[in-house]
mmCIF file of C-alpha atoms in Angstrom:
data_model
loop_
_atom_site.group_PDB
_atom_site.id
_atom_site.type_symbol
_atom_site.label_atom_id
_atom_site.label_comp_id
_atom_site.label_asym_id
_atom_site.label_seq_id
_atom_site.Cartn_x
_atom_site.Cartn_y
_atom_site.Cartn_z
ATOM 1 C CA UNK A 290 30.328 12.121 -4.568
ATOM 2 C CA UNK A 291 28.573 14.371 -2.110
ATOM 3 C CA UNK A 292 25.001 12.434 -3.067
ATOM 4 C CA UNK A 293 26.563 9.874 -1.975
ATOM 5 C CA UNK A 294 26.764 11.139 1.320
ATOM 6 C CA UNK A 295 23.718 12.680 1.396
ATOM 7 C CA UNK A 296 21.851 8.790 0.312
ATOM 8 C CA UNK A 297 23.867 7.613 2.927
ATOM 9 C CA UNK A 298 23.141 9.655 5.416
ATOM 10 C CA UNK A 299 19.172 9.388 4.485
ATOM 11 C CA UNK A 300 19.404 5.669 4.482
ATOM 12 C CA UNK A 301 21.404 5.093 7.816
ATOM 13 C CA UNK A 302 18.635 7.105 9.359
ATOM 14 C CA UNK A 303 16.161 4.740 8.951
ATOM 15 C CA UNK A 304 14.491 6.582 5.518
ATOM 16 C CA UNK A 305 10.830 4.613 4.673
ATOM 17 C CA UNK A 306 11.723 2.041 2.143
ATOM 18 C CA UNK A 307 7.666 1.372 0.985
ATOM 19 C CA UNK A 308 8.168 5.408 -0.257
ATOM 20 C CA UNK A 309 8.389 4.836 -3.931
ATOM 21 C CA UNK A 310 10.280 7.517 -4.299
ATOM 22 C CA UNK A 311 12.739 6.660 -1.936
ATOM 23 C CA UNK A 312 12.924 3.423 -3.511
ATOM 24 C CA UNK A 313 13.549 5.338 -6.999
ATOM 25 C CA UNK A 314 15.909 7.422 -5.487
ATOM 26 C CA UNK A 315 18.114 5.021 -4.632
ATOM 27 C CA UNK A 316 17.859 3.007 -7.415
ATOM 28 C CA UNK A 317 20.691 4.572 -9.861
ATOM 29 C CA UNK A 318 20.753 1.266 -12.333
ATOM 30 C CA UNK A 319 19.332 3.707 -15.280
ATOM 31 C CA UNK A 320 22.309 6.183 -14.615
ATOM 32 C CA UNK A 321 24.777 3.985 -14.809
ATOM 33 C CA UNK A 322 23.516 1.943 -18.038
ATOM 34 C CA UNK A 323 23.573 6.357 -19.597
ATOM 35 C CA UNK A 324 27.132 6.260 -18.019
ATOM 36 C CA UNK A 325 28.063 3.097 -19.864
ATOM 37 C CA UNK A 326 26.987 4.393 -23.022
ATOM 38 C CA UNK A 327 29.952 6.868 -22.447
ATOM 39 C CA UNK A 328 32.632 4.645 -20.961
ATOM 40 C CA UNK A 329 33.895 1.855 -24.131
ATOM 41 C CA UNK A 330 36.063 0.362 -21.115
ATOM 42 C CA UNK A 331 33.222 -1.126 -19.577
ATOM 43 C CA UNK A 332 31.813 -3.856 -22.309
ATOM 44 C CA UNK A 333 34.004 -6.770 -21.132
ATOM 45 C CA UNK A 334 34.946 -6.577 -16.999
ATOM 46 C CA UNK A 335 38.264 -7.772 -16.099
ATOM 47 C CA UNK A 336 36.302 -10.859 -13.254
ATOM 48 C CA UNK A 337 33.604 -12.822 -13.937
ATOM 49 C CA UNK A 338 30.304 -11.621 -12.054
ATOM 50 C CA UNK A 339 27.839 -13.772 -10.338
ATOM 51 C CA UNK A 340 24.426 -12.427 -11.747
ATOM 52 C CA UNK A 341 21.544 -12.330 -9.215
ATOM 53 C CA UNK A 342 19.345 -14.761 -9.564
ATOM 54 C CA UNK A 343 16.163 -12.264 -10.593
ATOM 55 C CA UNK A 344 13.766 -15.187 -12.401
ATOM 56 C CA UNK A 345 10.409 -16.183 -9.813
ATOM 57 C CA UNK A 346 8.712 -18.924 -9.936
ATOM 58 C CA UNK A 347 5.598 -17.295 -8.290
ATOM 59 C CA UNK A 348 4.288 -21.197 -6.404
ATOM 60 C CA UNK A 349 7.739 -21.373 -4.869
ATOM 61 C CA UNK A 350 8.470 -18.315 -4.183
ATOM 62 C CA UNK A 351 4.896 -17.671 -2.692
ATOM 63 C CA UNK A 352 5.424 -20.897 0.016
ATOM 64 C CA UNK A 353 8.871 -19.021 1.457
ATOM 65 C CA UNK A 354 8.244 -16.842 4.268
ATOM 66 C CA UNK A 355 9.308 -13.263 3.932
ATOM 67 C CA UNK A 356 12.414 -13.761 6.141
ATOM 68 C CA UNK A 357 13.548 -16.683 3.346
ATOM 69 C CA UNK A 358 12.846 -13.642 0.778
ATOM 70 C CA UNK A 359 14.927 -11.149 2.716
ATOM 71 C CA UNK A 360 17.704 -13.867 3.816
ATOM 72 C CA UNK A 361 17.432 -14.721 -0.173
ATOM 73 C CA UNK A 362 17.698 -10.905 -1.262
ATOM 74 C CA UNK A 363 20.596 -10.577 0.968
ATOM 75 C CA UNK A 364 22.839 -13.226 -0.152
ATOM 76 C CA UNK A 365 22.108 -11.775 -3.797
ATOM 77 C CA UNK A 366 23.272 -8.679 -3.008
ATOM 78 C CA UNK A 367 26.346 -9.799 -0.750
ATOM 79 C CA UNK A 368 27.281 -12.220 -3.654
ATOM 80 C CA UNK A 369 27.069 -8.771 -6.433
ATOM 81 C CA UNK A 370 28.987 -6.323 -4.162
ATOM 82 C CA UNK A 371 31.674 -8.787 -3.285
ATOM 83 C CA UNK A 372 32.187 -9.787 -6.956
ATOM 84 C CA UNK A 373 31.867 -6.127 -8.096
ATOM 85 C CA UNK A 374 34.348 -5.306 -5.593
ATOM 86 C CA UNK A 375 36.870 -7.759 -7.041
ATOM 87 C CA UNK A 376 36.273 -6.847 -10.695
ATOM 88 C CA UNK A 377 36.902 -2.650 -9.517
ATOM 89 C CA UNK A 378 40.224 -4.062 -7.840
ATOM 90 C CA UNK A 379 41.123 -5.640 -11.270
ATOM 91 C CA UNK A 380 40.392 -2.341 -12.957
ATOM 92 C CA UNK A 381 42.413 0.460 -14.199
ATOM 93 C CA UNK A 382 41.881 4.086 -12.923
ATOM 94 C CA UNK A 383 39.200 5.422 -15.980
ATOM 95 C CA UNK A 384 35.534 5.173 -16.463
ATOM 96 C CA UNK A 385 34.859 1.774 -16.223
ATOM 97 C CA UNK A 386 36.699 2.022 -12.146
ATOM 98 C CA UNK A 387 34.655 4.824 -11.538
ATOM 99 C CA UNK A 388 30.957 3.672 -12.429
ATOM 100 C CA UNK A 389 32.247 0.106 -10.493
ATOM 101 C CA UNK A 390 32.826 1.811 -7.162
ATOM 102 C CA UNK A 391 29.913 3.937 -7.668
ATOM 103 C CA UNK A 392 27.756 0.318 -8.719
ATOM 104 C CA UNK A 393 29.332 -1.070 -5.381
ATOM 105 C CA UNK A 394 28.061 1.838 -3.464
ATOM 106 C CA UNK A 395 25.054 1.792 -4.498
ATOM 107 C CA UNK A 396 24.586 -2.321 -4.035
ATOM 108 C CA UNK A 397 26.233 -1.536 -0.379
ATOM 109 C CA UNK A 398 23.487 0.443 0.296
ATOM 110 C CA UNK A 399 20.691 -1.801 -0.903
ATOM 111 C CA UNK A 400 22.207 -4.187 1.480
ATOM 112 C CA UNK A 401 22.030 -1.966 4.549
ATOM 113 C CA UNK A 402 18.741 -1.110 3.359
ATOM 114 C CA UNK A 403 17.248 -4.608 3.353
ATOM 115 C CA UNK A 404 19.281 -5.472 6.377
ATOM 116 C CA UNK A 405 17.176 -3.107 8.467
ATOM 117 C CA UNK A 406 14.130 -3.898 7.625
ATOM 118 C CA UNK A 407 12.161 -5.174 10.479
ATOM 119 C CA UNK A 408 10.698 -8.030 9.767
ATOM 120 C CA UNK A 409 8.023 -9.503 12.680
ATOM 121 C CA UNK A 410 9.226 -12.024 14.508
ATOM 122 C CA UNK A 411 12.455 -12.515 12.485
ATOM 123 C CA UNK A 412 14.767 -14.885 14.215
ATOM 124 C CA UNK A 413 18.467 -13.949 13.424
ATOM 125 C CA UNK A 414 20.369 -16.195 11.580
ATOM 126 C CA UNK A 415 17.813 -17.370 8.904
ATOM 127 C CA UNK A 416 19.916 -19.143 6.010
ATOM 128 C CA UNK A 417 19.045 -18.576 2.577
ATOM 129 C CA UNK A 418 18.356 -21.278 -0.074
ATOM 130 C CA UNK A 419 21.734 -20.002 -2.562
ATOM 131 C CA UNK A 420 20.488 -19.952 -6.165
ATOM 132 C CA UNK A 421 23.754 -20.327 -8.468
ATOM 133 C CA UNK A 422 23.518 -17.831 -10.947
ATOM 134 C CA UNK A 423 25.625 -17.732 -14.322
ATOM 135 C CA UNK A 424 28.794 -15.246 -14.232
ATOM 136 C CA UNK A 425 29.860 -12.811 -16.415
ATOM 137 C CA UNK A 426 31.962 -10.199 -17.574
ATOM 138 C CA UNK A 427 29.293 -8.055 -19.655
ATOM 139 C CA UNK A 428 28.785 -5.173 -17.307
ATOM 140 C CA UNK A 429 25.473 -4.900 -19.340
ATOM 141 C CA UNK A 430 24.092 -8.104 -18.399
ATOM 142 C CA UNK A 431 25.498 -7.360 -14.588
ATOM 143 C CA UNK A 432 23.346 -4.125 -14.424
ATOM 144 C CA UNK A 433 20.017 -5.639 -15.977
ATOM 145 C CA UNK A 434 19.898 -8.627 -13.323
ATOM 146 C CA UNK A 435 21.044 -6.104 -11.079
ATOM 147 C CA UNK A 436 18.032 -4.006 -12.043
ATOM 148 C CA UNK A 437 15.552 -7.157 -12.125
ATOM 149 C CA UNK A 438 16.461 -7.667 -8.362
ATOM 150 C CA UNK A 439 15.366 -4.266 -7.111
ATOM 151 C CA UNK A 440 12.038 -4.150 -9.462
ATOM 152 C CA UNK A 441 11.290 -8.124 -8.826
ATOM 153 C CA UNK A 442 12.263 -9.899 -5.522
ATOM 154 C CA UNK A 443 13.081 -6.577 -3.700
ATOM 155 C CA UNK A 444 9.365 -5.011 -4.817
ATOM 156 C CA UNK A 445 7.518 -8.602 -4.082
ATOM 157 C CA UNK A 446 8.979 -8.477 -0.525
ATOM 158 C CA UNK A 447 8.172 -4.856 0.441
ATOM 159 C CA UNK A 448 4.216 -5.478 -0.909
ATOM 160 C CA UNK A 449 4.555 -8.359 1.280
ATOM 161 C CA UNK A 450 5.749 -6.151 3.947
ATOM 162 C CA UNK A 451 3.310 -3.631 3.624
ATOM 163 C CA UNK A 452 0.419 -5.712 3.290
ATOM 164 C CA UNK A 453 1.247 -6.748 6.866
ATOM 165 C CA UNK A 454 3.422 -9.861 6.747
#
C-alpha cells in the first residue's frame, strides 16, 4: 500500500503526464494481469463491467477537439471505475477483492490525472459522446480494454497536447 500512497502524492503534486517514465509507472495493467494468473477466483466477476470503447476510427477521431477526446476518456474511466467498484462490493474477501481494489485505485489515479490536464482554451462542462461498450464479467477482458484505453486514446491525447494543440 505504500507505493499507492507515494503514487497518489506524486500525481497530486502534478507529476508530468507527458513523461514516458511517469506513464509507465502509473500503468499497472501488466502487474494486474500477472496477479490474475495467481488467483483462480478472478476469472468470473460477480458484476458485469462495461468495457471502455477503445477502437479509434482515425478520420472521426481527428475531427474531434482535444477537449472532446479528454471528455470521452474521462467518461470511459469514470464508467469503468463505477463498475469495478460495484464488482468489488459484491466480491468476497480474497485475491479477487484485493485485485479489484487495486484496479479501482489505479483507474481513479488516471481519472485524477486526466482531470488535471490543462488544455488551452478549455471550457468547463464539455460533454462527451457516450460510447456504449459491451459488458463483460471476464476480468482479463476488462484489463485488456483498460490497457488499450491507456495506450490508445490517452496516448493520442498526450501526443496531441505535446504537439501544442
